[in-house]
Amino acid sequence: MRRIWTGVGAALALAAGAVVWAVVTPSDPASNDTAFDNVNNDRLKTDALLESGLLLVRYQDIPNAKATFERVLTLDPKNKFAWYNLGVLAQNEGRRADARKAYDAALKTDSSYTSALFNKALLLKTSDPDEALRLLRRAVIVDPKASTAYFHIGETLAGKGQDKQAREAYRHAVELNASLRSQVPESFQESVDRSPAPNEDTEAAVNSETPDR
């Protein structure tokens, strides 16, 4: 199965089955005023380097893209975009420890950085499903329309045998993004094709830590 979560910026070439948010750049570009103090000059440099790194990714020049994002960090060691982009590159190269370190650094700067929460959750989905669920739930609190995060909540809950909560998460994912319907496992397809009953609470299913009885 090939699923790509698209975001702002250039998407990387992903291995089959990977779901990694795209490399991103800041959403608030630097001011166009002609006079800048030293801090703003550094901001301009970091933004320019981030854009350059994106272009290198588009041209599949990954070593130089990595070096460019690392240059950003010499100017701004807490730049969450640079850390996150390095995490994406590492994750797609299978360097899981490096990817986790990069996502952690991004989250240290911004604990509600949804992209980093999501990608870190994917790293831990198999080895530590409970922590992956915690991260995914944080992601959907920050972005309630994060359909793919809900999908992975469902997938992780299903893997833990919590089918009732998994059904709710799958259904909510499909309500937000109908294109995910075909990726819902067959055993859960019926649940995404019906409306929730009055006593069914999607938020409770997604946020509850209690296993099904």
PDB file of C-alpha atoms in Angstrom:
ATOM      1  CA  MET A   1       0.000   0.000   0.000  1.00  0.00           C
ATOM      2  CA  ARG A   2       1.368   3.427  -0.902  1.00  0.00           C
ATOM      3  CA  ARG A   3       0.063   6.402   1.040  1.00  0.00           C
ATOM      4  CA  ILE A   4       1.621   9.838   1.033  1.00  0.00           C
ATOM      5  CA  TRP A   5       0.595  12.582   3.422  1.00  0.00           C
ATOM      6  CA  THR A   6       1.092  15.768   1.455  1.00  0.00           C
ATOM      7  CA  GLY A   7       1.975  19.045   3.074  1.00  0.00           C
ATOM      8  CA  VAL A   8       3.475  22.418   2.250  1.00  0.00           C
ATOM      9  CA  GLY A   9       6.598  22.120   0.126  1.00  0.00           C
ATOM     10  CA  ALA A  10       8.145  19.344  -1.904  1.00  0.00           C
ATOM     11  CA  ALA A  11       7.218  15.754  -1.241  1.00  0.00           C
ATOM     12  CA  LEU A  12      10.065  13.283  -1.041  1.00  0.00           C
ATOM     13  CA  ALA A  13      10.140  10.031  -2.974  1.00  0.00           C
ATOM     14  CA  LEU A  14       8.839   7.565  -0.414  1.00  0.00           C
ATOM     15  CA  ALA A  15       9.278   3.846  -0.094  1.00  0.00           C
ATOM     16  CA  ALA A  16       6.172   1.727  -0.580  1.00  0.00           C
ATOM     17  CA  GLY A  17       4.001   1.796   2.504  1.00  0.00           C
ATOM     18  CA  ALA A  18       5.565   4.940   3.959  1.00  0.00           C
ATOM     19  CA  VAL A  19       3.412   7.800   5.147  1.00  0.00           C
ATOM     20  CA  VAL A  20       5.716  10.709   5.895  1.00  0.00           C
ATOM     21  CA  TRP A  21       4.691  14.318   5.820  1.00  0.00           C
ATOM     22  CA  ALA A  22       6.462  16.369   3.191  1.00  0.00           C
ATOM     23  CA  VAL A  23       9.460  18.559   3.790  1.00  0.00           C
ATOM     24  CA  VAL A  24       8.168  21.967   4.779  1.00  0.00           C
ATOM     25  CA  THR A  25       9.188  25.597   4.922  1.00  0.00           C
ATOM     26  CA  PRO A  26       7.880  28.311   7.268  1.00  0.00           C
ATOM     27  CA  SER A  27       4.380  29.561   6.552  1.00  0.00           C
ATOM     28  CA  ASP A  28       5.251  33.135   7.558  1.00  0.00           C
ATOM     29  CA  PRO A  29       7.939  34.465   5.171  1.00  0.00           C
ATOM     30  CA  ALA A  30      10.287  37.193   6.326  1.00  0.00           C
ATOM     31  CA  SER A  31       9.255  40.807   5.899  1.00  0.00           C
ATOM     32  CA  ASN A  32      10.112  42.583   2.641  1.00  0.00           C
ATOM     33  CA  ASP A  33      11.146  45.779   4.416  1.00  0.00           C
ATOM     34  CA  THR A  34      14.506  47.134   3.282  1.00  0.00           C
ATOM     35  CA  ALA A  35      15.943  47.662   6.761  1.00  0.00           C
ATOM     36  CA  PHE A  36      16.627  44.676   9.014  1.00  0.00           C
ATOM     37  CA  ASP A  37      18.482  44.264  12.238  1.00  0.00           C
ATOM     38  CA  ASN A  38      20.908  41.366  12.725  1.00  0.00           C
ATOM     39  CA  VAL A  39      18.181  38.976  13.878  1.00  0.00           C
ATOM     40  CA  ASN A  40      16.063  39.676  10.821  1.00  0.00           C
ATOM     41  CA  ASN A  41      19.085  39.257   8.559  1.00  0.00           C
ATOM     42  CA  ASP A  42      19.626  35.816  10.047  1.00  0.00           C
ATOM     43  CA  ARG A  43      15.948  35.092   9.491  1.00  0.00           C
ATOM     44  CA  LEU A  44      16.294  35.975   5.829  1.00  0.00           C
ATOM     45  CA  LYS A  45      19.300  33.702   5.537  1.00  0.00           C
ATOM     46  CA  THR A  46      17.550  30.778   7.179  1.00  0.00           C
ATOM     47  CA  ASP A  47      14.459  31.196   4.993  1.00  0.00           C
ATOM     48  CA  ALA A  48      16.612  31.349   1.870  1.00  0.00           C
ATOM     49  CA  LEU A  49      18.521  28.248   2.939  1.00  0.00           C
ATOM     50  CA  LEU A  50      15.289  26.369   3.663  1.00  0.00           C
ATOM     51  CA  GLU A  51      14.013  27.210   0.182  1.00  0.00           C
ATOM     52  CA  SER A  52      17.334  26.112  -1.300  1.00  0.00           C
ATOM     53  CA  GLY A  53      17.138  22.844   0.609  1.00  0.00           C
ATOM     54  CA  LEU A  54      13.660  22.252  -0.785  1.00  0.00           C
ATOM     55  CA  LEU A  55      14.890  22.757  -4.332  1.00  0.00           C
ATOM     56  CA  LEU A  56      17.709  20.286  -3.721  1.00  0.00           C
ATOM     57  CA  VAL A  57      15.164  17.748  -2.470  1.00  0.00           C
ATOM     58  CA  ARG A  58      13.078  18.258  -5.607  1.00  0.00           C
ATOM     59  CA  TYR A  59      16.155  17.505  -7.694  1.00  0.00           C
ATOM     60  CA  GLN A  60      16.906  14.487  -5.504  1.00  0.00           C
ATOM     61  CA  ASP A  61      20.219  15.948  -4.339  1.00  0.00           C
ATOM     62  CA  ILE A  62      19.713  14.609  -0.840  1.00  0.00           C
ATOM     63  CA  PRO A  63      23.313  14.975   0.474  1.00  0.00           C
ATOM     64  CA  ASN A  64      23.379  18.682  -0.358  1.00  0.00           C
ATOM     65  CA  ALA A  65      19.830  19.158   0.921  1.00  0.00           C
ATOM     66  CA  LYS A  66      20.911  17.643   4.228  1.00  0.00           C
ATOM     67  CA  ALA A  67      23.962  19.900   4.345  1.00  0.00           C
ATOM     68  CA  THR A  68      21.780  22.924   3.610  1.00  0.00           C
ATOM     69  CA  PHE A  69      19.340  22.178   6.420  1.00  0.00           C
ATOM     70  CA  GLU A  70      22.323  21.679   8.737  1.00  0.00           C
ATOM     71  CA  ARG A  71      23.572  25.134   7.720  1.00  0.00           C
ATOM     72  CA  VAL A  72      20.235  26.549   8.841  1.00  0.00           C
ATOM     73  CA  LEU A  73      20.874  25.080  12.269  1.00  0.00           C
ATOM     74  CA  THR A  74      24.227  26.823  12.532  1.00  0.00           C
ATOM     75  CA  LEU A  75      22.312  30.096  12.226  1.00  0.00           C
ATOM     76  CA  ASP A  76      19.301  29.022  14.250  1.00  0.00           C
ATOM     77  CA  PRO A  77      19.877  25.883  16.366  1.00  0.00           C
ATOM     78  CA  LYS A  78      16.185  25.785  17.346  1.00  0.00           C
ATOM     79  CA  ASN A  79      14.771  26.046  13.832  1.00  0.00           C
ATOM     80  CA  LYS A  80      11.974  23.481  13.877  1.00  0.00           C
ATOM     81  CA  PHE A  81      11.647  23.385  10.094  1.00  0.00           C
ATOM     82  CA  ALA A  82      15.303  22.460   9.593  1.00  0.00           C
ATOM     83  CA  TRP A  83      15.146  19.783  12.288  1.00  0.00           C
ATOM     84  CA  TYR A  84      11.909  18.423  10.871  1.00  0.00           C
ATOM     85  CA  ASN A  85      13.250  18.326   7.303  1.00  0.00           C
ATOM     86  CA  LEU A  86      16.360  16.478   8.486  1.00  0.00           C
ATOM     87  CA  GLY A  87      14.042  14.028  10.219  1.00  0.00           C
ATOM     88  CA  VAL A  88      12.111  13.398   6.998  1.00  0.00           C
ATOM     89  CA  LEU A  89      15.334  12.775   5.084  1.00  0.00           C
ATOM     90  CA  ALA A  90      16.617  10.411   7.756  1.00  0.00           C
ATOM     91  CA  GLN A  91      13.299   8.572   8.007  1.00  0.00           C
ATOM     92  CA  ASN A  92      13.182   7.947   4.286  1.00  0.00           C
ATOM     93  CA  GLU A  93      16.748   6.627   4.383  1.00  0.00           C
ATOM     94  CA  GLY A  94      15.888   4.234   7.196  1.00  0.00           C
ATOM     95  CA  ARG A  95      17.999   6.086   9.778  1.00  0.00           C
ATOM     96  CA  ARG A  96      15.394   5.767  12.475  1.00  0.00           C
ATOM     97  CA  ALA A  97      17.501   6.940  15.420  1.00  0.00           C
ATOM     98  CA  ASP A  98      18.589  10.071  13.547  1.00  0.00           C
ATOM     99  CA  ALA A  99      15.014  10.753  12.463  1.00  0.00           C
ATOM    100  CA  ARG A 100      13.712  10.451  16.006  1.00  0.00           C
ATOM    101  CA  LYS A 101      16.435  12.761  17.318  1.00  0.00           C
ATOM    102  CA  ALA A 102      15.531  15.350  14.679  1.00  0.00           C
ATOM    103  CA  TYR A 103      11.789  15.159  15.397  1.00  0.00           C
ATOM    104  CA  ASP A 104      12.471  15.438  19.117  1.00  0.00           C
ATOM    105  CA  ALA A 105      14.521  18.576  18.491  1.00  0.00           C
ATOM    106  CA  ALA A 106      11.696  20.059  16.422  1.00  0.00           C
ATOM    107  CA  LEU A 107       9.169  19.226  19.139  1.00  0.00           C
ATOM    108  CA  LYS A 108      11.420  20.709  21.813  1.00  0.00           C
ATOM    109  CA  THR A 109      11.013  24.024  19.996  1.00  0.00           C
ATOM    110  CA  ASP A 110       7.294  23.547  19.280  1.00  0.00           C
ATOM    111  CA  SER A 111       5.593  20.765  21.232  1.00  0.00           C
ATOM    112  CA  SER A 112       2.459  21.029  19.085  1.00  0.00           C
ATOM    113  CA  TYR A 113       4.236  20.797  15.725  1.00  0.00           C
ATOM    114  CA  THR A 114       1.785  18.400  14.093  1.00  0.00           C
ATOM    115  CA  SER A 115       4.037  17.150  11.303  1.00  0.00           C
ATOM    116  CA  ALA A 116       6.745  16.107  13.739  1.00  0.00           C
ATOM    117  CA  LEU A 117       4.197  14.490  16.065  1.00  0.00           C
ATOM    118  CA  PHE A 118       2.823  12.472  13.157  1.00  0.00           C
ATOM    119  CA  ASN A 119       6.153  11.322  11.744  1.00  0.00           C
ATOM    120  CA  LYS A 120       7.572  10.424  15.144  1.00  0.00           C
ATOM    121  CA  ALA A 121       4.436   8.366  15.765  1.00  0.00           C
ATOM    122  CA  LEU A 122       5.101   6.437  12.558  1.00  0.00           C
ATOM    123  CA  LEU A 123       8.613   5.644  13.742  1.00  0.00           C
ATOM    124  CA  LEU A 124       7.217   4.171  16.954  1.00  0.00           C
ATOM    125  CA  LYS A 125       4.075   2.560  15.587  1.00  0.00           C
ATOM    126  CA  THR A 126       5.509  -0.956  15.613  1.00  0.00           C
ATOM    127  CA  SER A 127       8.027  -0.791  18.436  1.00  0.00           C
ATOM    128  CA  ASP A 128       5.990   1.321  20.877  1.00  0.00           C
ATOM    129  CA  PRO A 129       2.335   1.501  19.797  1.00  0.00           C
ATOM    130  CA  ASP A 130       1.229   3.126  23.066  1.00  0.00           C
ATOM    131  CA  GLU A 131       3.607   6.048  22.577  1.00  0.00           C
ATOM    132  CA  ALA A 132       2.633   6.240  18.901  1.00  0.00           C
ATOM    133  CA  LEU A 133      -1.026   6.541  19.924  1.00  0.00           C
ATOM    134  CA  ARG A 134      -0.184   9.258  22.422  1.00  0.00           C
ATOM    135  CA  LEU A 135       1.574  11.270  19.712  1.00  0.00           C
ATOM    136  CA  LEU A 136      -1.197  10.733  17.165  1.00  0.00           C
ATOM    137  CA  ARG A 137      -3.809  11.831  19.671  1.00  0.00           C
ATOM    138  CA  ARG A 138      -1.803  14.984  20.358  1.00  0.00           C
ATOM    139  CA  ALA A 139      -1.676  15.574  16.599  1.00  0.00           C
ATOM    140  CA  VAL A 140      -5.454  15.420  16.166  1.00  0.00           C
ATOM    141  CA  ILE A 141      -5.991  17.705  19.156  1.00  0.00           C
ATOM    142  CA  VAL A 142      -3.824  20.291  17.407  1.00  0.00           C
ATOM    143  CA  ASP A 143      -5.384  19.576  13.995  1.00  0.00           C
ATOM    144  CA  PRO A 144      -8.862  18.009  14.321  1.00  0.00           C
ATOM    145  CA  LYS A 145      -9.023  17.616  10.525  1.00  0.00           C
ATOM    146  CA  ALA A 146      -5.881  15.459  10.331  1.00  0.00           C
ATOM    147  CA  SER A 147      -7.580  12.551   8.585  1.00  0.00           C
ATOM    148  CA  THR A 148      -4.460  10.432   8.110  1.00  0.00           C
ATOM    149  CA  ALA A 149      -3.605  10.752  11.786  1.00  0.00           C
ATOM    150  CA  TYR A 150      -7.076   9.418  12.626  1.00  0.00           C
ATOM    151  CA  PHE A 151      -6.500   6.601  10.123  1.00  0.00           C
ATOM    152  CA  HIS A 152      -3.277   5.604  11.880  1.00  0.00           C
ATOM    153  CA  ILE A 153      -4.976   5.829  15.244  1.00  0.00           C
ATOM    154  CA  GLY A 154      -7.455   3.286  13.895  1.00  0.00           C
ATOM    155  CA  GLU A 155      -4.710   1.090  12.484  1.00  0.00           C
ATOM    156  CA  THR A 156      -2.741   1.156  15.730  1.00  0.00           C
ATOM    157  CA  LEU A 157      -5.805   0.459  17.871  1.00  0.00           C
ATOM    158  CA  ALA A 158      -6.729  -2.449  15.597  1.00  0.00           C
ATOM    159  CA  GLY A 159      -3.238  -3.854  16.061  1.00  0.00           C
ATOM    160  CA  LYS A 160      -3.775  -3.711  19.818  1.00  0.00           C
ATOM    161  CA  GLY A 161      -7.079  -5.560  19.514  1.00  0.00           C
ATOM    162  CA  GLN A 162      -9.154  -2.506  20.467  1.00  0.00           C
ATOM    163  CA  ASP A 163     -11.583  -2.971  17.600  1.00  0.00           C
ATOM    164  CA  LYS A 164     -14.423  -0.772  18.886  1.00  0.00           C
ATOM    165  CA  GLN A 165     -12.189   2.271  19.206  1.00  0.00           C
ATOM    166  CA  ALA A 166     -10.461   1.416  15.935  1.00  0.00           C
ATOM    167  CA  ARG A 167     -13.821   1.452  14.128  1.00  0.00           C
ATOM    168  CA  GLU A 168     -14.562   4.929  15.482  1.00  0.00           C
ATOM    169  CA  ALA A 169     -11.164   6.252  14.417  1.00  0.00           C
ATOM    170  CA  TYR A 170     -11.436   4.726  10.937  1.00  0.00           C
ATOM    171  CA  ARG A 171     -14.906   6.145  10.496  1.00  0.00           C
ATOM    172  CA  HIS A 172     -13.800   9.596  11.548  1.00  0.00           C
ATOM    173  CA  ALA A 173     -10.832   9.434   9.150  1.00  0.00           C
ATOM    174  CA  VAL A 174     -13.131   8.571   6.248  1.00  0.00           C
ATOM    175  CA  GLU A 175     -15.610  11.291   7.213  1.00  0.00           C
ATOM    176  CA  LEU A 176     -12.762  13.781   6.916  1.00  0.00           C
ATOM    177  CA  ASN A 177     -11.238  12.271   3.775  1.00  0.00           C
ATOM    178  CA  ALA A 178     -13.342   9.868   1.703  1.00  0.00           C
ATOM    179  CA  SER A 179     -10.294   8.774  -0.321  1.00  0.00           C
ATOM    180  CA  LEU A 180      -9.085   6.834   2.728  1.00  0.00           C
ATOM    181  CA  ARG A 181     -12.098   4.499   2.540  1.00  0.00           C
ATOM    182  CA  SER A 182     -10.372   2.050   0.184  1.00  0.00           C
ATOM    183  CA  GLN A 183      -7.470   1.693   2.615  1.00  0.00           C
ATOM    184  CA  VAL A 184      -9.603   0.689   5.600  1.00  0.00           C
ATOM    185  CA  PRO A 185      -9.145  -3.053   6.278  1.00  0.00           C
ATOM    186  CA  GLU A 186     -11.978  -5.224   5.025  1.00  0.00           C
ATOM    187  CA  SER A 187     -13.012  -6.222   8.537  1.00  0.00           C
ATOM    188  CA  PHE A 188     -13.694  -2.554   9.325  1.00  0.00           C
ATOM    189  CA  GLN A 189     -15.276  -1.524   6.021  1.00  0.00           C
ATOM    190  CA  GLU A 190     -18.839  -1.966   7.286  1.00  0.00           C
ATOM    191  CA  SER A 191     -18.214   0.441  10.152  1.00  0.00           C
ATOM    192  CA  VAL A 192     -17.099   3.274   7.867  1.00  0.00           C
ATOM    193  CA  ASP A 193     -20.179   2.860   5.663  1.00  0.00           C
ATOM    194  CA  ARG A 194     -22.683   3.685   8.395  1.00  0.00           C
ATOM    195  CA  SER A 195     -23.372   6.754  10.498  1.00  0.00           C
ATOM    196  CA  PRO A 196     -22.420   6.551  14.177  1.00  0.00           C
ATOM    197  CA  ALA A 197     -25.201   5.627  16.591  1.00  0.00           C
ATOM    198  CA  PRO A 198     -26.360   8.352  19.024  1.00  0.00           C
ATOM    199  CA  ASN A 199     -24.424   6.809  21.917  1.00  0.00           C
ATOM    200  CA  GLU A 200     -21.179   6.451  19.983  1.00  0.00           C
ATOM    201  CA  ASP A 201     -18.634   9.136  20.766  1.00  0.00           C
ATOM    202  CA  THR A 202     -15.769   9.475  18.291  1.00  0.00           C
ATOM    203  CA  GLU A 203     -13.729  11.718  20.555  1.00  0.00           C
ATOM    204  CA  ALA A 204     -13.984   9.217  23.399  1.00  0.00           C
ATOM    205  CA  ALA A 205     -12.899   6.410  21.115  1.00  0.00           C
ATOM    206  CA  VAL A 206      -9.945   8.354  19.860  1.00  0.00           C
ATOM    207  CA  ASN A 207      -8.810   9.715  23.224  1.00  0.00           C
ATOM    208  CA  SER A 208      -9.572   6.822  25.541  1.00  0.00           C
ATOM    209  CA  GLU A 209      -6.659   4.815  26.925  1.00  0.00           C
ATOM    210  CA  THR A 210      -8.930   1.957  28.093  1.00  0.00           C
ATOM    211  CA  PRO A 211      -8.885  -1.284  26.063  1.00  0.00           C
ATOM    212  CA  ASP A 212     -12.117  -2.808  24.808  1.00  0.00           C
ATOM    213  CA  ARG A 213     -13.735  -5.300  27.121  1.00  0.00           C
TER     214      ARG A 213
END
